[in-house]
Each structure stands twice: as C-alpha cells, then as structure tokens.
Amino acid sequence: MLGNRKISLITKGRLLWVVGVLFLISSCRPDKTELQPDSFAGFKRPGHFPAPHYNLKNNPVTKDGFELGRKLFYDPILSASGSISCGTCHHQEGGFADPGKAKSEGINGLLGNRNSPSLANLAWFPSFMADGGINHIEVMPIAPITDSAEMGSSLAKTMLTLNASPTYRKLFKQAFDVDSISDQKLLYALAQFMSMMISSESKFDEHLQGKNVFNESEKRGYKIFQQHCVSCHSGALTTDFSFKNNGLDITSADLGRARITQDENDKGKFKVPSLRNVELSYPYMHDGRFKTLDAVIDHYTTSIQPTPNLAEELQEPIILTDNEKQDLVKFLTTLTDYNYITKPSLAKSKQNI
C-alpha cells in the first residue's frame, strides 16, 4: 500500500491541510516582517536543548547583525548572476528546504550535486553538508557562494560587490562598526542569522516538556520510533550527527563521507539528518530519491542493500505492518514546527532588496 506511489492519499491530504493552516495564519495576522524596536531578545537556548556547538562569544548575535544576515540570506547579490540567493533553495514554508526538488537549480539553470537540506538549529551542528565537509557555521556559506552549480561566485568578487553598495556599507557599519566590508564580517552576519534559525516549538517539543500529549496514533508511532530510529535520530535535535551507510546502494555513485576522509570504509556514508520539519522537506535522502515519507519507511523495512559498511543499527531487518507505518508517519508529523515555518523574523524582509 505504501510502495511507489508518488504522494500517498494520506500525505497529500496532510499537505493540503498544512497549506490551509498556513494560509489562515498569514491572512489573519498583521504584516510584522520587521522586528519591532524592543522585540529582539538575541540568541536564547531552548530549555530542553543541549548547549549549542557554536561558541557565540566571538560573534554575539545583535539586532543589527541578525538583520544584516537576514538581508544577505535572501539577497541574490551573493551570486555571480545576481539571480540566486540562499533563500532560493531554502524556503521557510518548507522548513528551509527546497520542497519537491531532488536537486536545486543554481545559476544558469545548473543543478546541484545533492538535495538541499532543511535548515534548523544550525548553532548545534558540529559539521555541515551531507558528507560533513565543513566543520564550522561561519565557514558554511562559502560552499554555496563559490560552488559553480550554485551561486558561482567568489569571496573576492562578493566583497567587491558589497563594498560598492552604499546600503551594505551602511549596514555593516551599523552592525560591526567597520568602514570596509570584509569576508569575515560577511560570514559573521550570516552566522548570526543562521544561529537564530531555531526550531523548538513543535508538538514533539511540547511532549518533551510535558506540555502536550500525543494522540493514540502518535503514541504508537513514537514507540516505533524509539524502537527503531532513535539510536541515530536522538534527542531534541533528532540526530546524533554521525555518519552512516543506510543501505541505499551496493555501490554508491556519491562517495559521501569518503570524499572528505579518503577512507574506503566511509564510502556511501552520509550524515544522519535532523528530522525537524521532515514532513515538509521532501524529497528525501542526499539525492532526493524518495518523494514521500512512506517511501523512506519502505526503504528501511524492505529495501536495505547489504553494503559492506552498512550501519550496525540496520543489520537486523525492521518489520512493520502497514498500520505501524502509518503510525510512524503520524508521529513524524509532530516534528513540524508551525511557528518556525511562519515566523516573521525569519522571513524575507520588505526592505531586503
């Protein structure tokens, strides 16, 4: 029943419901895409989260720095063609993923090498990219800015463009008290915005804090999740940030972690992703091969390939009934954070461009 359908009736109905909810929220709420003068509280760790990996002491989040990073995130000025921004491939309503696209389109219609991941709780990430090739939040934007299939620019060209803009010179002066824009300050501003991309108000979070109770299907799904998934998708962040081969292919066309380590044992290993807002961030896996959560669950229950370095957690088969699969999907929808995907302060500002 779950196999190869493009979008199951359950998933389709759920997505339509989500769209309807978002429409009602946006239509009933006044436009407050700009932060009010006294509303900026800076970076605050949710009480049920661990300490962040990123040390913000050298780059504390300020209102001016955050707003500058926000503007830069949505501004195509960072790309060589002036047509692609970070927000082009990371849409807030999709959990800052690129819903529906296996691989995102960069400059000149070129497709990236991997699926654009959802973005949330980045201050807690010890590494970035599916292969973990970047190990610092401040360095992370360099990859898309300079990738020939994404923004296709260079830091040198980006600095020339930004320094030629009176608007950006003024904003960097306000945020960092500098007269000339440097690549360090560019990366600081983007890191401030990304650090504030905190998803911590889903039903799952409320359950962890004892503020909400799962319905019966969600309870059953959570039990299945704890039995079969939590060894990798652990804690409030729903990831242990490790690298695993999850049996997608006997021989992986994408070397994965081995591209970085040059270790044969790391072939086909990819970072365990956070499941935050996973309902919205389809398609799934590093190459976007699975269009639905149903298809992902089918992979783990019926299609695991016996790769030489298959994750230990997947050595034994996972057997689920159709009803159990439905309950697991139902639980995964509790990870959708409606506040996060509609939060005005993370949306594109009216004054962005």
Short mmCIF file of C-alpha atoms in Angstrom, two decimals:
data_model
loop_
_atom_site.label_atom_id
_atom_site.label_comp_id
_atom_site.label_asym_id
_atom_site.label_seq_id
_atom_site.Cartn_x
_atom_site.Cartn_y
_atom_site.Cartn_z
CA MET A 1 0.00 0.00 0.00
CA LEU A 2 2.89 2.38 0.64
CA GLY A 3 5.34 1.34 -2.06
CA ASN A 4 5.94 3.54 -5.07
CA ARG A 5 3.03 5.91 -5.09
CA LYS A 6 4.22 9.43 -5.81
CA ILE A 7 2.23 11.03 -3.00
CA SER A 8 0.01 8.87 -0.84
CA LEU A 9 -3.55 9.96 -0.14
CA ILE A 10 -2.57 10.41 3.49
CA THR A 11 0.43 12.56 2.63
CA LYS A 12 -1.48 14.56 0.03
CA GLY A 13 -4.29 15.29 2.44
CA ARG A 14 -1.87 16.28 5.14
CA LEU A 15 0.00 18.67 2.85
CA LEU A 16 -3.23 20.31 1.76
CA TRP A 17 -4.16 20.73 5.41
CA VAL A 18 -0.77 22.33 6.14
CA VAL A 19 -1.19 24.77 3.25
CA GLY A 20 -4.63 25.70 4.55
CA VAL A 21 -3.35 26.32 8.05
CA LEU A 22 -0.52 28.49 6.77
CA PHE A 23 -2.97 30.49 4.65
CA LEU A 24 -5.20 31.14 7.64
CA ILE A 25 -2.25 32.13 9.81
CA SER A 26 -0.88 34.54 7.23
CA SER A 27 -4.24 36.04 6.35
CA CYS A 28 -5.31 36.65 9.93
CA ARG A 29 -2.05 38.10 11.18
CA PRO A 30 -0.95 41.69 10.51
CA ASP A 31 2.22 42.14 8.50
CA LYS A 32 5.07 42.17 11.00
CA THR A 33 8.00 41.03 8.91
CA GLU A 34 10.18 43.71 10.52
CA LEU A 35 11.36 43.28 14.08
CA GLN A 36 9.92 45.88 16.41
CA PRO A 37 12.48 48.14 18.16
CA ASP A 38 12.27 46.40 21.54
CA SER A 39 11.40 42.89 20.39
CA PHE A 40 14.86 41.47 19.72
CA ALA A 41 15.95 39.14 22.50
CA GLY A 42 19.08 37.74 20.89
CA PHE A 43 20.14 34.10 20.99
CA LYS A 44 18.40 32.01 23.63
CA ARG A 45 18.86 28.28 24.10
CA PRO A 46 15.56 26.38 24.44
CA GLY A 47 15.43 24.83 27.89
CA HIS A 48 15.15 21.26 26.60
CA PHE A 49 18.05 21.65 24.15
CA PRO A 50 21.70 20.84 24.90
CA ALA A 51 24.33 23.58 24.85
CA PRO A 52 24.98 24.80 21.28
CA HIS A 53 28.11 23.67 19.49
CA TYR A 54 28.77 27.17 18.14
CA ASN A 55 30.53 29.45 20.58
CA LEU A 56 28.90 32.82 20.07
CA LYS A 57 31.28 34.71 22.35
CA ASN A 58 33.33 35.93 19.41
CA ASN A 59 30.22 36.74 17.38
CA PRO A 60 27.34 37.57 19.72
CA VAL A 61 24.00 37.97 17.98
CA THR A 62 22.88 41.60 17.84
CA LYS A 63 19.77 43.04 16.25
CA ASP A 64 21.79 44.86 13.59
CA GLY A 65 23.95 41.80 12.87
CA PHE A 66 20.95 39.49 12.70
CA GLU A 67 19.01 41.81 10.37
CA LEU A 68 22.06 42.18 8.14
CA GLY A 69 22.45 38.40 7.98
CA ARG A 70 18.76 38.07 7.21
CA LYS A 71 19.03 40.54 4.34
CA LEU A 72 22.08 38.75 2.95
CA PHE A 73 20.37 35.34 3.20
CA TYR A 74 17.60 36.49 0.87
CA ASP A 75 19.67 38.72 -1.42
CA PRO A 76 20.80 37.30 -4.80
CA ILE A 77 23.66 39.81 -4.72
CA LEU A 78 25.82 36.99 -3.33
CA SER A 79 25.61 35.05 -6.61
CA ALA A 80 27.63 35.72 -9.75
CA SER A 81 24.48 36.16 -11.81
CA GLY A 82 22.59 38.22 -9.25
CA SER A 83 19.74 35.72 -9.51
CA ILE A 84 20.29 33.14 -6.76
CA SER A 85 20.12 33.70 -3.01
CA CYS A 86 20.35 31.33 -0.06
CA GLY A 87 16.57 31.65 0.19
CA THR A 88 16.18 30.47 -3.41
CA CYS A 89 16.92 26.90 -2.32
CA HIS A 90 15.86 27.15 1.33
CA HIS A 91 12.20 28.11 1.66
CA GLN A 92 10.84 28.91 5.09
CA GLU A 93 7.46 27.28 4.48
CA GLY A 94 9.31 24.04 3.67
CA GLY A 95 11.43 24.03 6.80
CA PHE A 96 14.07 25.97 4.85
CA ALA A 97 14.46 23.09 2.40
CA ASP A 98 13.57 23.11 -1.31
CA PRO A 99 10.35 21.05 -1.30
CA GLY A 100 9.59 18.96 -4.34
CA LYS A 101 13.05 19.21 -5.88
CA ALA A 102 15.50 16.34 -5.76
CA LYS A 103 18.27 18.78 -6.64
CA SER A 104 18.03 22.56 -6.64
CA GLU A 105 18.72 24.86 -9.54
CA GLY A 106 21.59 27.30 -9.30
CA ILE A 107 22.97 29.87 -11.72
CA ASN A 108 22.50 29.29 -15.43
CA GLY A 109 19.99 26.52 -14.73
CA LEU A 110 22.66 24.19 -13.36
CA LEU A 111 21.61 21.54 -10.83
CA GLY A 112 23.44 20.98 -7.58
CA ASN A 113 25.03 17.64 -6.75
CA ARG A 114 22.81 16.85 -3.77
CA ASN A 115 19.41 17.56 -2.31
CA SER A 116 19.12 20.89 -0.49
CA PRO A 117 18.75 20.02 3.20
CA SER A 118 16.30 21.63 5.56
CA LEU A 119 17.86 24.19 7.90
CA ALA A 120 17.13 24.43 11.61
CA ASN A 121 19.10 24.58 14.86
CA LEU A 122 22.35 25.15 12.99
CA ALA A 123 24.14 26.54 16.04
CA TRP A 124 24.10 22.97 17.37
CA PHE A 125 25.69 21.41 14.27
CA PRO A 126 29.33 20.26 14.57
CA SER A 127 29.51 19.79 10.79
CA PHE A 128 27.63 20.75 7.65
CA MET A 129 26.83 19.20 4.27
CA ALA A 130 25.82 15.58 3.80
CA ASP A 131 29.46 14.49 3.92
CA GLY A 132 30.44 16.75 6.82
CA GLY A 133 33.00 18.52 4.66
CA ILE A 134 32.50 21.80 6.51
CA ASN A 135 33.03 21.91 10.26
CA HIS A 136 32.06 25.46 11.23
CA ILE A 137 28.90 27.52 10.83
CA GLU A 138 30.91 30.62 9.92
CA VAL A 139 32.59 28.81 7.02
CA MET A 140 29.48 27.03 5.73
CA PRO A 141 28.21 29.82 3.38
CA ILE A 142 31.47 29.80 1.43
CA ALA A 143 30.50 26.49 -0.20
CA PRO A 144 27.25 27.63 -1.88
CA ILE A 145 28.65 31.07 -2.71
CA THR A 146 31.62 29.58 -4.58
CA ASP A 147 30.09 26.38 -5.97
CA SER A 148 29.89 26.65 -9.76
CA ALA A 149 26.47 24.98 -9.84
CA GLU A 150 25.01 27.08 -7.02
CA MET A 151 25.93 30.77 -6.71
CA GLY A 152 29.04 30.51 -8.85
CA SER A 153 30.84 33.48 -7.35
CA SER A 154 33.95 34.01 -5.22
CA LEU A 155 34.58 35.74 -1.93
CA ALA A 156 36.76 38.31 -3.69
CA LYS A 157 34.02 39.19 -6.17
CA THR A 158 31.40 39.23 -3.45
CA MET A 159 33.48 41.67 -1.39
CA LEU A 160 33.84 44.00 -4.37
CA THR A 161 30.09 43.91 -4.99
CA LEU A 162 29.15 44.53 -1.37
CA ASN A 163 31.69 47.30 -0.89
CA ALA A 164 30.30 49.01 -4.00
CA SER A 165 26.89 49.19 -2.31
CA PRO A 166 26.27 52.26 -0.13
CA THR A 167 23.40 50.38 1.52
CA TYR A 168 25.55 47.46 2.57
CA ARG A 169 28.44 49.69 3.69
CA LYS A 170 25.97 51.48 5.98
CA LEU A 171 24.51 48.23 7.32
CA PHE A 172 27.93 46.69 8.02
CA LYS A 173 28.97 49.91 9.75
CA GLN A 174 25.89 49.67 11.98
CA ALA A 175 26.42 46.00 12.74
CA PHE A 176 30.20 45.81 13.12
CA ASP A 177 31.49 49.40 13.18
CA VAL A 178 33.66 48.89 10.10
CA ASP A 179 34.20 51.20 7.15
CA SER A 180 35.13 48.42 4.73
CA ILE A 181 33.31 45.09 4.36
CA SER A 182 35.48 42.01 4.86
CA ASP A 183 34.70 38.37 4.18
CA GLN A 184 34.93 37.71 7.93
CA LYS A 185 32.18 40.20 8.69
CA LEU A 186 30.05 38.80 5.85
CA LEU A 187 30.34 35.33 7.37
CA TYR A 188 29.71 36.71 10.87
CA ALA A 189 26.44 38.31 9.73
CA LEU A 190 25.22 35.14 8.03
CA ALA A 191 26.22 33.09 11.09
CA GLN A 192 24.16 35.38 13.32
CA PHE A 193 21.07 34.86 11.18
CA MET A 194 21.62 31.12 10.89
CA SER A 195 22.15 30.81 14.65
CA MET A 196 18.70 32.25 15.18
CA MET A 197 17.04 29.65 12.95
CA ILE A 198 15.82 27.74 16.00
CA SER A 199 13.02 25.21 15.62
CA SER A 200 11.88 24.21 19.11
CA GLU A 201 8.10 24.63 19.28
CA SER A 202 6.65 21.57 17.58
CA LYS A 203 4.22 19.18 19.22
CA PHE A 204 7.21 16.89 19.76
CA ASP A 205 8.92 19.65 21.75
CA GLU A 206 5.78 20.21 23.79
CA HIS A 207 5.68 16.47 24.50
CA LEU A 208 9.32 16.51 25.67
CA GLN A 209 8.48 19.37 28.01
CA GLY A 210 5.29 17.78 29.32
CA LYS A 211 3.13 20.48 27.75
CA ASN A 212 1.21 18.30 25.32
CA VAL A 213 0.07 14.71 24.94
CA PHE A 214 0.28 12.66 21.78
CA ASN A 215 -2.91 11.13 20.39
CA GLU A 216 -3.09 7.34 20.20
CA SER A 217 -1.62 7.04 16.70
CA GLU A 218 1.21 9.43 17.55
CA LYS A 219 1.93 7.46 20.74
CA ARG A 220 2.17 4.21 18.78
CA GLY A 221 4.36 5.89 16.18
CA TYR A 222 6.63 7.35 18.86
CA LYS A 223 7.07 3.91 20.38
CA ILE A 224 8.10 2.53 16.98
CA PHE A 225 10.44 5.49 16.51
CA GLN A 226 12.06 4.77 19.89
CA GLN A 227 12.47 1.11 18.99
CA HIS A 228 13.95 1.52 15.53
CA CYS A 229 15.07 5.10 14.86
CA VAL A 230 16.18 6.88 18.00
CA SER A 231 19.62 5.24 18.07
CA CYS A 232 20.58 7.67 15.28
CA HIS A 233 17.84 10.31 15.36
CA SER A 234 18.29 11.01 19.04
CA GLY A 235 17.42 13.74 21.49
CA ALA A 236 15.60 17.01 20.99
CA LEU A 237 17.65 17.68 17.85
CA THR A 238 16.65 14.26 16.39
CA THR A 239 20.18 13.49 15.22
CA ASP A 240 23.45 12.30 16.71
CA PHE A 241 25.35 13.98 13.82
CA SER A 242 27.15 10.73 12.99
CA PHE A 243 27.81 9.37 9.51
CA LYS A 244 26.13 6.14 8.46
CA ASN A 245 25.71 3.97 5.41
CA ASN A 246 21.97 3.32 5.36
CA GLY A 247 21.94 0.72 2.61
CA LEU A 248 20.81 2.83 -0.31
CA ASP A 249 23.17 1.29 -2.89
CA ILE A 250 25.66 -1.54 -3.01
CA THR A 251 27.99 0.83 -4.84
CA SER A 252 27.30 4.48 -4.15
CA ALA A 253 27.82 6.91 -7.02
CA ASP A 254 28.34 9.59 -4.36
CA LEU A 255 31.29 8.73 -2.13
CA GLY A 256 29.72 10.57 0.77
CA ARG A 257 31.94 10.86 3.83
CA ALA A 258 34.77 9.11 1.98
CA ARG A 259 35.09 12.18 -0.25
CA ILE A 260 36.37 14.01 2.82
CA THR A 261 38.24 11.29 4.73
CA GLN A 262 39.56 9.30 1.74
CA ASP A 263 38.76 6.23 3.81
CA GLU A 264 37.30 3.25 1.92
CA ASN A 265 35.22 2.39 4.97
CA ASP A 266 33.38 5.69 4.66
CA LYS A 267 32.04 5.11 1.15
CA GLY A 268 28.32 5.79 0.94
CA LYS A 269 28.17 7.16 4.46
CA PHE A 270 26.16 10.34 4.95
CA LYS A 271 25.40 12.49 7.95
CA VAL A 272 22.35 11.45 9.94
CA PRO A 273 19.97 14.35 9.25
CA SER A 274 17.81 16.09 11.80
CA LEU A 275 14.15 15.17 11.31
CA ARG A 276 12.91 18.62 12.21
CA ASN A 277 10.02 19.59 9.90
CA VAL A 278 10.65 16.41 7.93
CA GLU A 279 7.01 16.29 6.82
CA LEU A 280 7.64 19.40 4.70
CA SER A 281 11.17 18.86 3.41
CA TYR A 282 10.57 16.19 0.77
CA PRO A 283 12.08 14.60 -1.29
CA TYR A 284 14.44 12.67 0.96
CA MET A 285 17.99 11.31 1.15
CA HIS A 286 21.13 13.06 -0.11
CA ASP A 287 19.99 12.67 -3.71
CA GLY A 288 16.26 13.25 -3.18
CA ARG A 289 15.36 9.79 -4.47
CA PHE A 290 12.35 9.25 -2.18
CA LYS A 291 9.37 11.52 -2.71
CA THR A 292 7.38 10.63 0.40
CA LEU A 293 7.88 9.55 3.98
CA ASP A 294 6.06 6.36 3.07
CA ALA A 295 8.79 5.58 0.53
CA VAL A 296 11.50 6.28 3.11
CA ILE A 297 9.91 3.86 5.57
CA ASP A 298 9.54 1.27 2.81
CA HIS A 299 13.28 1.56 2.17
CA TYR A 300 14.12 0.80 5.80
CA THR A 301 11.68 -2.09 6.01
CA THR A 302 12.06 -3.79 2.62
CA SER A 303 14.89 -2.35 0.52
CA ILE A 304 18.06 -2.14 2.61
CA GLN A 305 21.04 -3.12 0.49
CA PRO A 306 23.71 -5.28 2.20
CA THR A 307 26.57 -2.87 1.76
CA PRO A 308 29.93 -3.88 3.29
CA ASN A 309 29.79 -0.99 5.77
CA LEU A 310 26.06 -0.99 6.46
CA ALA A 311 25.18 0.79 9.72
CA GLU A 312 25.11 -1.60 12.65
CA GLU A 313 21.62 -0.39 13.54
CA LEU A 314 20.34 -1.72 10.21
CA GLN A 315 21.93 -5.15 10.32
CA GLU A 316 18.71 -6.70 11.57
CA PRO A 317 15.54 -6.27 9.45
CA ILE A 318 12.88 -3.81 10.55
CA ILE A 319 9.46 -5.37 10.19
CA LEU A 320 6.40 -3.13 10.35
CA THR A 321 2.77 -3.65 9.40
CA ASP A 322 1.00 -1.14 7.18
CA ASN A 323 -0.77 0.28 10.22
CA GLU A 324 2.52 0.65 12.09
CA LYS A 325 3.99 2.50 9.12
CA GLN A 326 1.05 4.89 9.18
CA ASP A 327 1.52 5.47 12.91
CA LEU A 328 5.22 6.18 12.39
CA VAL A 329 4.40 8.77 9.74
CA LYS A 330 1.84 10.26 12.09
CA PHE A 331 4.50 10.65 14.77
CA LEU A 332 6.90 12.26 12.30
CA THR A 333 4.32 14.97 11.62
CA THR A 334 4.63 16.03 15.28
CA LEU A 335 8.08 17.34 14.36
CA THR A 336 6.51 20.08 12.22
CA ASP A 337 7.07 23.44 13.91
CA TYR A 338 4.38 25.77 12.60
CA ASN A 339 5.78 28.76 14.43
CA TYR A 340 9.18 28.23 12.83
CA ILE A 341 7.88 27.97 9.27
CA THR A 342 5.75 31.13 9.64
CA LYS A 343 7.93 33.20 11.99
CA PRO A 344 8.05 36.75 10.60
CA SER A 345 11.55 37.50 11.85
CA LEU A 346 12.96 34.65 9.73
CA ALA A 347 11.03 35.62 6.61
CA LYS A 348 12.25 37.80 3.79
CA SER A 349 12.12 41.43 4.88
CA LYS A 350 10.23 44.01 2.88
CA GLN A 351 13.45 46.01 2.74
CA ASN A 352 15.59 43.03 1.79
CA ILE A 353 16.44 44.10 -1.74
#
